[in-house]
Coordinates of C-alpha atoms in Angstrom, one line a residue:
Chain A
N11 CA -68.5 -24.8 15.0
A12 CA -68.0 -27.2 12.0
G13 CA -64.5 -25.9 11.2
V14 CA -63.1 -27.6 8.1
T15 CA -65.4 -30.1 6.5
Q16 CA -64.2 -32.6 3.9
T17 CA -66.4 -34.9 1.8
P18 CA -66.4 -37.7 1.0
K19 CA -64.4 -39.5 3.8
F20 CA -63.9 -42.6 1.7
Q21 CA -63.8 -43.1 -2.1
V22 CA -62.8 -45.9 -4.4
L23 CA -62.2 -45.0 -8.1
K24 CA -61.1 -46.9 -11.1
T25 CA -58.1 -45.7 -13.1
G26 CA -59.2 -42.9 -15.5
Q27 CA -62.2 -41.8 -13.5
S28 CA -62.6 -38.2 -12.4
M29 CA -63.9 -36.9 -9.1
T30 CA -63.9 -33.9 -6.8
L31 CA -63.0 -33.8 -3.1
Q32 CA -65.0 -31.1 -1.4
C33 CA -63.6 -28.8 1.3
A34 CA -65.6 -26.1 3.1
Q35 CA -64.7 -24.0 6.1
D36 CA -66.9 -21.7 8.1
M37 CA -64.2 -19.7 9.9
N38 CA -63.8 -17.0 7.2
H39 CA -60.2 -18.1 6.7
E40 CA -58.4 -16.5 3.8
Y41 CA -55.8 -19.3 3.4
M42 CA -56.8 -22.8 2.3
S43 CA -54.7 -25.7 1.1
W44 CA -54.7 -29.4 0.1
Y45 CA -52.2 -32.0 1.4
R46 CA -51.7 -35.6 0.6
Q47 CA -50.4 -38.0 3.2
D48 CA -48.6 -41.2 2.1
P49 CA -47.0 -43.7 4.5
G50 CA -43.5 -42.5 5.6
M51 CA -43.7 -39.3 3.5
G52 CA -45.4 -36.9 5.8
L53 CA -47.7 -34.3 4.4
R54 CA -47.0 -32.9 1.0
L55 CA -48.7 -29.7 -0.3
I56 CA -50.7 -30.1 -3.5
H57 CA -52.3 -26.7 -4.1
Y58 CA -53.1 -23.7 -1.9
S59 CA -55.0 -20.5 -2.1
V60 CA -54.5 -17.2 -0.3
G61 CA -58.0 -15.9 -1.0
A62 CA -60.9 -16.1 -3.4
G63 CA -59.8 -16.2 -7.0
I64 CA -56.2 -16.9 -6.2
T65 CA -54.6 -20.3 -6.3
D66 CA -51.0 -21.6 -6.6
Q67 CA -49.2 -24.9 -6.9
G68 CA -47.5 -26.7 -4.1
E69 CA -45.0 -29.5 -4.0
V70 CA -47.0 -32.1 -5.9
P71 CA -49.6 -30.4 -8.1
N72 CA -49.5 -32.8 -11.1
G73 CA -52.8 -34.5 -11.7
Y74 CA -54.9 -32.1 -9.6
N75 CA -56.8 -29.0 -10.3
V76 CA -58.3 -26.5 -7.8
S77 CA -60.4 -23.3 -7.9
R78 CA -61.4 -20.8 -5.2
S79 CA -64.6 -19.0 -6.2
T80 CA -65.7 -18.3 -2.6
T81 CA -63.8 -17.8 0.7
E82 CA -65.6 -20.9 2.1
D83 CA -64.9 -23.6 -0.5
F84 CA -61.8 -25.1 -2.0
P85 CA -62.5 -28.2 -4.1
L86 CA -59.8 -30.5 -5.3
R87 CA -60.4 -32.2 -8.7
L88 CA -58.8 -35.3 -10.1
L89 CA -59.4 -35.3 -13.8
S90 CA -58.1 -38.8 -14.6
A91 CA -57.3 -40.8 -11.5
A92 CA -54.2 -42.9 -11.4
P93 CA -53.1 -45.6 -8.8
S94 CA -50.3 -43.2 -7.7
Q95 CA -53.0 -40.9 -6.4
T96 CA -54.1 -43.4 -3.8
S97 CA -53.6 -41.5 -0.6
V98 CA -55.2 -39.7 2.3
Y99 CA -56.1 -36.1 1.5
F100 CA -56.3 -33.3 4.0
C101 CA -57.8 -29.9 3.5
A102 CA -56.4 -27.2 5.8
S103 CA -57.1 -23.5 6.4
R104 CA -55.8 -20.7 8.5
P105 CA -57.0 -17.2 9.3
N106 CA -54.5 -15.2 7.1
Y107 CA -52.2 -15.7 4.2
A108 CA -49.2 -14.5 6.1
N109 CA -48.3 -18.0 7.2
T110 CA -48.0 -17.1 10.8
G111 CA -50.8 -19.2 12.3
E112 CA -51.4 -22.9 12.7
L113 CA -53.4 -24.9 10.2
F114 CA -56.8 -26.2 10.9
F115 CA -57.3 -29.5 9.3
G116 CA -60.3 -31.4 8.1
E117 CA -60.8 -35.1 9.0
G118 CA -59.2 -36.4 5.8
S119 CA -60.5 -38.2 2.8
R120 CA -59.2 -41.7 2.0
L121 CA -59.0 -42.3 -1.7
T122 CA -58.2 -45.6 -3.4
V123 CA -57.6 -45.8 -7.1
L124 CA -57.7 -49.3 -8.6
Chain B
A25 CA -35.6 -24.3 0.0
Q26 CA -37.1 -25.3 3.3
K27 CA -36.6 -28.7 4.8
V28 CA -37.7 -30.5 8.0
T29 CA -36.1 -33.6 9.1
Q30 CA -37.5 -36.0 11.8
A31 CA -34.8 -38.6 11.9
Q32 CA -36.7 -40.9 14.3
T33 CA -39.2 -42.9 12.2
E34 CA -40.6 -44.9 15.1
I35 CA -40.1 -44.8 18.8
S36 CA -41.5 -47.3 21.3
V37 CA -41.5 -46.6 25.1
V38 CA -43.1 -48.1 28.2
E39 CA -45.6 -46.0 30.0
K40 CA -44.2 -43.4 32.4
E41 CA -40.9 -43.1 30.5
D42 CA -39.8 -39.7 29.2
V43 CA -39.4 -39.4 25.4
T44 CA -37.9 -36.8 23.2
L45 CA -38.9 -36.3 19.5
D46 CA -36.3 -34.6 17.4
C47 CA -36.9 -32.0 14.7
V48 CA -34.2 -30.4 12.6
Y49 CA -35.0 -27.7 10.1
E50 CA -33.4 -25.8 7.2
T51 CA -34.4 -22.4 6.0
R52 CA -32.7 -19.3 4.6
D53 CA -35.3 -17.0 6.1
T54 CA -34.7 -15.0 9.2
T55 CA -38.4 -14.9 10.0
Y56 CA -40.1 -18.2 10.2
Y57 CA -42.5 -20.3 12.3
L58 CA -42.2 -23.8 13.7
F59 CA -45.1 -26.1 14.7
W60 CA -45.8 -29.5 16.2
Y61 CA -48.9 -31.4 15.2
K62 CA -50.2 -34.7 16.6
Q63 CA -52.1 -37.4 14.6
P64 CA -53.7 -40.0 16.9
P65 CA -54.8 -43.4 15.5
S66 CA -58.2 -41.8 14.7
G67 CA -56.4 -39.9 11.9
E68 CA -57.2 -36.2 12.6
L69 CA -54.4 -33.7 12.8
V70 CA -54.2 -31.7 16.0
F71 CA -52.2 -28.5 16.5
L72 CA -49.9 -28.6 19.6
I73 CA -47.6 -25.6 19.5
R74 CA -46.3 -22.7 17.5
R75 CA -43.0 -20.9 17.9
N76 CA -41.6 -18.0 15.9
S77 CA -37.9 -17.6 15.1
F78 CA -37.4 -14.7 17.4
D79 CA -38.6 -16.5 20.5
E80 CA -36.2 -19.1 21.8
Q81 CA -37.8 -19.5 25.1
N82 CA -38.5 -23.1 26.0
E83 CA -42.1 -23.9 26.7
I84 CA -43.8 -26.3 29.1
S85 CA -47.4 -27.3 29.0
G86 CA -48.3 -30.0 31.4
R87 CA -46.3 -33.1 30.5
Y88 CA -45.2 -31.5 27.2
S89 CA -42.2 -29.3 26.7
W90 CA -40.4 -27.9 23.7
N91 CA -36.8 -26.9 23.3
F92 CA -36.1 -24.4 20.4
Q93 CA -32.4 -23.8 19.6
K94 CA -31.6 -21.6 16.6
S95 CA -27.9 -22.4 16.9
T96 CA -28.6 -26.0 16.0
S97 CA -31.8 -25.4 14.0
S98 CA -33.7 -27.7 16.2
F99 CA -37.1 -27.7 17.8
N100 CA -37.4 -30.8 19.9
F101 CA -40.5 -32.1 21.7
T102 CA -40.4 -33.9 25.0
I103 CA -43.2 -35.9 26.7
T104 CA -42.6 -36.5 30.4
A105 CA -44.1 -39.5 32.0
S106 CA -45.6 -40.8 28.8
Q107 CA -49.1 -42.3 28.7
V108 CA -50.7 -44.8 26.3
V109 CA -52.9 -41.9 25.0
D110 CA -49.7 -40.2 23.7
S111 CA -49.4 -42.9 21.1
A112 CA -49.6 -41.1 17.8
V113 CA -47.7 -39.8 14.8
Y114 CA -46.1 -36.4 15.6
F115 CA -45.2 -34.0 12.8
C116 CA -42.9 -31.0 13.0
A117 CA -43.6 -28.3 10.4
L118 CA -41.9 -25.1 9.2
S119 CA -43.4 -22.1 7.5
D120 CA -42.3 -18.7 6.4
P121 CA -44.4 -15.6 5.8
S122 CA -43.1 -14.9 2.4
A123 CA -43.5 -18.3 0.8
G124 CA -47.1 -19.0 1.9
K125 CA -46.3 -22.6 2.3
S126 CA -45.7 -25.0 5.2
T127 CA -43.2 -27.8 5.0
F128 CA -43.8 -30.9 7.1
G129 CA -41.4 -33.5 8.3
D130 CA -42.1 -37.2 7.6
G131 CA -43.4 -37.7 11.1
T132 CA -42.4 -39.8 14.1
T133 CA -44.6 -42.7 15.2
L134 CA -44.6 -42.9 19.0
T135 CA -46.0 -46.0 20.6
V136 CA -46.4 -46.0 24.4
K137 CA -46.9 -49.5 25.8
P138 CA -48.7 -50.1 29.1

């Protein structure tokens, strides 16, 4: 099983450029989310979705957009990248929106904004 | 608001020593779930254990054990006879069914020296 797949694994952007981090899961999980990991700051929730067509903001949503048109996909869009968005991004999913299960993480995407 | 505190930023031990990683949490909810995840140097996030707020039984899995105490809002993780392969960043996380979000601590970096 592929689990949670993130692409790309590495990306370098210039300030002001836009890009989309892709996330796909093949486990039919209702819940999907995006986290960013910065040194010494743990994992911070950016956006999450409890099902197709439903998204909500997390702890640090500014500068990011998401959509959930299918159960499988949950892309994260940076409309105008800033150096403060340099980070490692993780997509995660779990089987239901009731928040009782563990998260299944992708391998991460390392983004550098110059 | 939920909060997870992992006061130990870094711990260094010599192989075969026992080590305990501390996790203290804050929540107003009566129903919640606690988790531990491991992030080895390769960068992926691996689920270790889940505990719900109604189950205070300690758990042992091989060299790993977890001590959940509601009275002190703690969910500590002990590795017995540590090994070099235990070197990783360990995250404690808290989630509640109503909020749909998981809150992570900042992580504890464990280094096990041979």
